[in-house]
């Protein structure tokens, strides 16, 4: 799905308090979901977003990161969610909690999958987290468009290098830690 839709479907482990924040309802209804936590599978749709963002210093929050998902990003998200729901119904799930504002809170059969096609295109209607942020010190040969050069030297400052995820020019679409470690290892060995 990474090469076709542009998403990766992955199971994730979340603590019960995080799961609780994602279930519909309050009181007894929420309690009923929590009672069945050992029958719950938590999955995510990792989207290779085409949106590009901005980082600004913020007095309140340290660095302020902002980016707006494109219509294409939301379309990929919806398609990924639909595949996930289908996969789980085919594996025997009796309920899929959608987590999308404006959609039914819970789907109960394959017949309802088409609801994803009509789901909102507004990014604010989706619960999302951003854990793979890159490009704050993007590498490139043009100082107007990048912070470091292809050898990871900061443009215009001798002896200053950046060797972490911030030099990636784009997002990777996959879990990045191996790539980050490889870049940092190769770049630091060149310094020796
Ligand atoms: C919840 C979550 C889950 C993730 N899961 C995965 C996963 O399963 N697989 C995967 O590959 N990637 C995962 N990632 C992404 C991955 O963790 C990051 O992309 C990666 O750690 C970035 O590496 P980095 O070295 O660029 O920055 P970081 O790992 O963030 O390191 C930056 C370091 O700089 C330090 N620092 C910051 N400011 C200062 C300062 N002023 N002075 C001195 N030190 C400072 C920080 O304390 C930190 O130690 C996940 C990220 C999150 C948030």
Tab-separated table of C-alpha atoms and ligand atoms in Angstrom:
chain	number	residue	atom	x	y	z
A	1	UNK	CA	0.000	0.000	0.000
A	2	UNK	CA	2.997	2.291	0.399
A	3	UNK	CA	3.672	2.232	-3.345
A	4	UNK	CA	0.048	2.315	-4.452
A	5	UNK	CA	-2.005	4.401	-2.014
A	6	UNK	CA	0.965	6.045	-0.240
A	7	UNK	CA	0.189	4.741	3.231
A	8	UNK	CA	1.547	2.108	5.573
A	9	UNK	CA	-0.811	0.157	7.812
A	10	UNK	CA	0.691	-0.709	11.158
A	11	UNK	CA	-0.389	-2.130	14.471
A	12	UNK	CA	0.525	0.074	17.393
A	13	UNK	CA	0.584	-0.407	21.119
A	14	UNK	CA	-1.037	2.344	23.164
A	15	UNK	CA	-1.520	2.522	26.936
A	16	UNK	CA	-5.121	2.089	28.162
A	17	UNK	CA	-5.528	5.797	28.938
A	18	UNK	CA	-4.708	6.689	25.332
A	19	UNK	CA	-7.074	4.014	24.030
A	20	UNK	CA	-9.768	5.395	26.347
A	21	UNK	CA	-9.446	8.810	24.734
A	22	UNK	CA	-10.261	7.287	21.335
A	23	UNK	CA	-13.366	5.254	22.211
A	24	UNK	CA	-16.803	6.765	21.652
A	25	UNK	CA	-19.111	7.605	24.502
A	26	UNK	CA	-18.748	8.386	28.174
A	27	UNK	CA	-19.829	6.694	31.390
A	28	UNK	CA	-21.126	3.150	31.021
A	29	UNK	CA	-20.715	3.097	27.256
A	30	UNK	CA	-17.053	4.049	27.521
A	31	UNK	CA	-16.653	1.646	30.448
A	32	UNK	CA	-18.001	-1.194	28.307
A	33	UNK	CA	-15.259	-0.564	25.742
A	34	UNK	CA	-12.593	-0.459	28.439
A	35	UNK	CA	-13.870	-3.764	29.848
A	36	UNK	CA	-13.165	-5.302	26.434
A	37	UNK	CA	-9.684	-3.832	25.953
A	38	UNK	CA	-8.186	-7.321	25.696
A	39	UNK	CA	-10.306	-7.812	22.558
A	40	UNK	CA	-9.228	-4.556	20.935
A	41	UNK	CA	-6.631	-4.241	18.169
A	42	UNK	CA	-5.184	-0.750	17.663
A	43	UNK	CA	-3.887	0.088	14.201
A	44	UNK	CA	-2.771	3.227	12.469
A	45	UNK	CA	-2.578	4.544	8.926
A	46	UNK	CA	0.857	6.111	8.423
A	47	UNK	CA	0.437	8.620	5.597
A	48	UNK	CA	3.326	9.794	3.478
A	49	UNK	CA	2.039	13.353	3.509
A	50	UNK	CA	2.765	15.680	0.621
A	51	UNK	CA	1.987	18.701	2.808
A	52	UNK	CA	4.964	20.869	3.724
A	53	UNK	CA	5.077	22.773	6.977
A	54	UNK	CA	6.751	25.624	8.825
A	55	UNK	CA	8.650	25.868	12.077
A	56	UNK	CA	8.639	29.105	14.015
A	57	UNK	CA	9.998	29.987	17.437
A	58	UNK	CA	7.168	30.302	19.925
A	59	UNK	CA	7.404	31.833	23.388
A	60	UNK	CA	4.665	29.559	24.674
A	61	UNK	CA	5.587	26.188	23.169
A	62	UNK	CA	9.260	26.366	22.265
A	63	UNK	CA	9.191	25.595	18.564
A	64	UNK	CA	5.849	25.864	16.837
A	65	UNK	CA	5.358	23.369	14.006
A	66	UNK	CA	2.460	23.847	11.651
A	67	UNK	CA	1.414	22.192	8.451
A	68	UNK	CA	-1.862	21.714	6.657
A	69	UNK	CA	-2.615	18.383	5.072
A	70	UNK	CA	-3.586	18.493	1.410
A	71	UNK	CA	-6.778	17.030	-0.040
A	72	UNK	CA	-4.618	14.237	-1.429
A	73	UNK	CA	-3.262	13.451	2.044
A	74	UNK	CA	-6.802	13.156	3.409
A	75	UNK	CA	-7.862	10.993	0.488
A	76	UNK	CA	-4.964	8.620	1.216
A	77	UNK	CA	-5.917	8.584	4.883
A	78	UNK	CA	-9.518	7.647	4.083
A	79	UNK	CA	-8.454	4.913	1.670
A	80	UNK	CA	-6.006	3.523	4.217
A	81	UNK	CA	-8.690	3.520	6.920
A	82	UNK	CA	-11.102	1.748	4.615
A	83	UNK	CA	-8.522	-0.971	3.908
A	84	UNK	CA	-7.826	-1.350	7.620
A	85	UNK	CA	-11.516	-1.709	8.426
A	86	UNK	CA	-11.991	-4.258	5.650
A	87	UNK	CA	-8.981	-6.222	6.840
A	88	UNK	CA	-10.339	-6.386	10.375
A	89	UNK	CA	-13.884	-7.373	9.377
A	90	UNK	CA	-12.434	-10.138	7.202
A	91	UNK	CA	-10.391	-11.275	10.211
A	92	UNK	CA	-13.540	-11.495	12.317
A	93	UNK	CA	-13.907	-8.071	13.961
A	94	UNK	CA	-17.461	-7.286	15.058
A	95	UNK	CA	-16.919	-3.527	15.374
A	96	UNK	CA	-14.556	-0.954	13.914
A	97	UNK	CA	-14.319	2.368	15.747
A	98	UNK	CA	-13.841	4.964	13.028
A	99	UNK	CA	-12.538	8.002	14.943
A	100	UNK	CA	-13.607	10.400	12.174
A	101	UNK	CA	-15.920	13.287	13.037
A	102	UNK	CA	-19.085	13.101	10.921
A	103	UNK	CA	-18.826	9.342	10.306
A	104	UNK	CA	-20.722	6.758	12.342
A	105	UNK	CA	-18.714	6.194	15.523
A	106	UNK	CA	-18.756	2.447	14.942
A	107	UNK	CA	-19.071	0.302	11.794
A	108	UNK	CA	-20.400	-3.216	12.178
A	109	UNK	CA	-20.034	-4.910	8.797
A	110	UNK	CA	-18.320	-4.878	5.420
A	111	UNK	CA	-21.514	-3.383	3.955
A	112	UNK	CA	-20.753	-0.122	5.755
A	113	UNK	CA	-17.258	0.363	4.319
A	114	UNK	CA	-18.503	2.771	1.663
A	115	UNK	CA	-19.066	5.310	4.472
A	116	UNK	CA	-15.344	6.053	4.233
A	117	UNK	CA	-15.814	7.258	0.635
A	118	UNK	CA	-18.127	10.008	1.843
A	119	UNK	CA	-16.100	10.879	4.956
A	120	UNK	CA	-15.071	14.461	5.581
A	121	UNK	CA	-12.200	15.993	3.611
A	122	UNK	CA	-11.456	18.440	6.449
A	123	UNK	CA	-8.220	17.438	8.251
A	124	UNK	CA	-9.659	18.756	11.527
A	125	UNK	CA	-12.199	15.914	11.516
A	126	UNK	CA	-9.469	13.285	11.875
A	127	UNK	CA	-7.481	12.304	14.962
A	128	UNK	CA	-3.848	12.382	13.972
A	129	UNK	CA	-0.374	12.503	15.446
A	130	UNK	CA	2.836	13.621	13.747
A	131	UNK	CA	5.835	11.560	14.838
A	132	UNK	CA	8.084	11.748	11.778
A	133	UNK	CA	8.938	15.386	11.221
A	134	UNK	CA	11.835	16.268	8.957
A	135	UNK	CA	13.319	19.139	7.025
A	136	UNK	CA	13.824	21.787	9.739
A	137	UNK	CA	17.432	22.115	8.487
A	138	UNK	CA	16.867	20.693	5.030
A	139	UNK	CA	19.980	19.704	3.035
A	140	UNK	CA	20.548	21.154	-0.425
A	141	UNK	CA	23.041	23.005	-2.557
A	142	UNK	CA	21.027	26.257	-2.787
A	143	UNK	CA	21.465	28.314	0.423
A	144	UNK	CA	18.168	30.077	-0.302
A	145	UNK	CA	16.295	26.772	-0.106
A	146	UNK	CA	18.280	24.839	2.491
A	147	UNK	CA	20.154	25.164	5.794
A	148	UNK	CA	22.968	22.662	5.224
A	149	UNK	CA	24.822	21.644	2.081
A	150	UNK	CA	24.931	18.026	0.777
A	151	UNK	CA	27.896	17.358	3.149
A	152	UNK	CA	25.658	18.564	6.008
A	153	UNK	CA	27.736	21.719	6.642
A	154	UNK	CA	25.656	24.717	7.636
A	155	UNK	CA	25.745	27.166	4.722
A	156	UNK	CA	28.011	30.089	5.487
A	157	UNK	CA	29.319	28.869	8.876
A	158	UNK	CA	32.643	27.018	8.960
A	159	UNK	CA	32.861	23.930	11.139
A	160	UNK	CA	29.150	23.667	12.001
A	161	UNK	CA	27.336	20.494	10.917
A	162	UNK	CA	23.828	19.122	11.424
A	163	UNK	CA	23.435	15.332	11.480
A	164	UNK	CA	19.930	14.322	12.388
A	165	UNK	CA	16.461	13.948	10.921
A	166	UNK	CA	16.170	17.684	10.314
A	167	UNK	CA	18.473	17.484	7.267
A	168	UNK	CA	16.144	15.165	5.339
A	169	UNK	CA	14.791	17.150	2.371
A	170	UNK	CA	11.454	15.288	2.379
A	171	UNK	CA	9.642	12.829	4.579
A	172	UNK	CA	10.489	9.178	4.076
A	173	UNK	CA	7.093	7.528	4.306
A	174	UNK	CA	8.582	4.784	6.476
A	175	UNK	CA	9.905	4.581	10.018
A	176	UNK	CA	13.034	6.714	9.797
A	177	UNK	CA	15.397	5.746	12.584
A	178	UNK	CA	17.623	3.435	10.527
A	179	UNK	CA	17.951	6.096	7.834
A	180	UNK	CA	18.754	8.793	10.396
A	181	UNK	CA	21.407	6.631	12.041
A	182	UNK	CA	22.922	5.757	8.640
A	183	UNK	CA	23.138	9.417	7.602
A	184	UNK	CA	24.622	10.461	10.965
A	185	UNK	CA	27.134	7.580	10.918
A	186	UNK	CA	28.366	8.248	7.372
A	187	UNK	CA	28.513	12.023	7.873
A	188	UNK	CA	30.352	11.790	11.198
A	189	UNK	CA	32.892	9.288	9.800
A	190	UNK	CA	33.688	11.802	7.047
A	191	UNK	CA	34.654	14.299	9.751
A	192	UNK	CA	37.316	11.996	11.231
B	1	LIG	C1	5.789	8.538	19.571
B	1	LIG	C2	6.855	8.304	18.516
B	1	LIG	C3	7.046	7.030	18.012
B	1	LIG	C4	8.031	6.801	17.053
B	1	LIG	N1	8.216	5.526	16.603
B	1	LIG	C5	9.194	5.281	15.721
B	1	LIG	C6	9.451	3.941	15.287
B	1	LIG	O1	8.791	2.977	15.714
B	1	LIG	N2	10.434	3.751	14.384
B	1	LIG	C7	11.180	4.771	13.879
B	1	LIG	O2	12.063	4.526	13.050
B	1	LIG	N3	10.951	6.051	14.266
B	1	LIG	C8	9.990	6.327	15.189
B	1	LIG	N4	9.757	7.613	15.589
B	1	LIG	C9	10.514	8.720	14.961
B	1	LIG	C10	11.929	8.842	15.529
B	1	LIG	O3	11.870	8.685	16.942
B	1	LIG	C11	12.498	10.222	15.191
B	1	LIG	O4	12.350	10.472	13.799
B	1	LIG	C12	13.992	10.252	15.540
B	1	LIG	O5	14.174	10.000	16.920
B	1	LIG	C13	14.576	11.602	15.212
B	1	LIG	O6	15.966	11.537	15.511
B	1	LIG	P1	16.827	12.835	15.717
B	1	LIG	O7	18.170	12.374	16.145
B	1	LIG	O8	16.736	13.712	14.516
B	1	LIG	O9	16.108	13.653	16.892
B	1	LIG	P2	15.780	13.198	18.388
B	1	LIG	O10	15.786	11.717	18.539
B	1	LIG	O11	14.552	13.964	18.755
B	1	LIG	O12	17.022	13.752	19.192
B	1	LIG	C14	17.167	15.126	19.461
B	1	LIG	C15	17.985	15.220	20.750
B	1	LIG	O13	18.377	16.582	20.920
B	1	LIG	C16	18.179	16.926	22.281
B	1	LIG	N5	18.030	18.378	22.353
B	1	LIG	C17	16.993	19.134	21.933
B	1	LIG	N6	17.231	20.436	22.162
B	1	LIG	C18	18.446	20.497	22.717
B	1	LIG	C19	19.261	21.577	23.165
B	1	LIG	N7	18.866	22.849	23.076
B	1	LIG	N8	20.473	21.281	23.696
B	1	LIG	C20	20.906	20.005	23.777
B	1	LIG	N9	20.174	18.936	23.353
B	1	LIG	C21	18.978	19.194	22.839
B	1	LIG	C22	16.940	16.158	22.690
B	1	LIG	O14	16.879	15.996	24.085
B	1	LIG	C23	17.169	14.817	21.972
B	1	LIG	O15	17.942	13.918	22.742
B	1	LIG	C24	8.808	7.868	16.572
B	1	LIG	C25	8.621	9.162	17.078
B	1	LIG	C26	7.654	9.373	18.050
B	1	LIG	C27	7.478	10.778	18.599
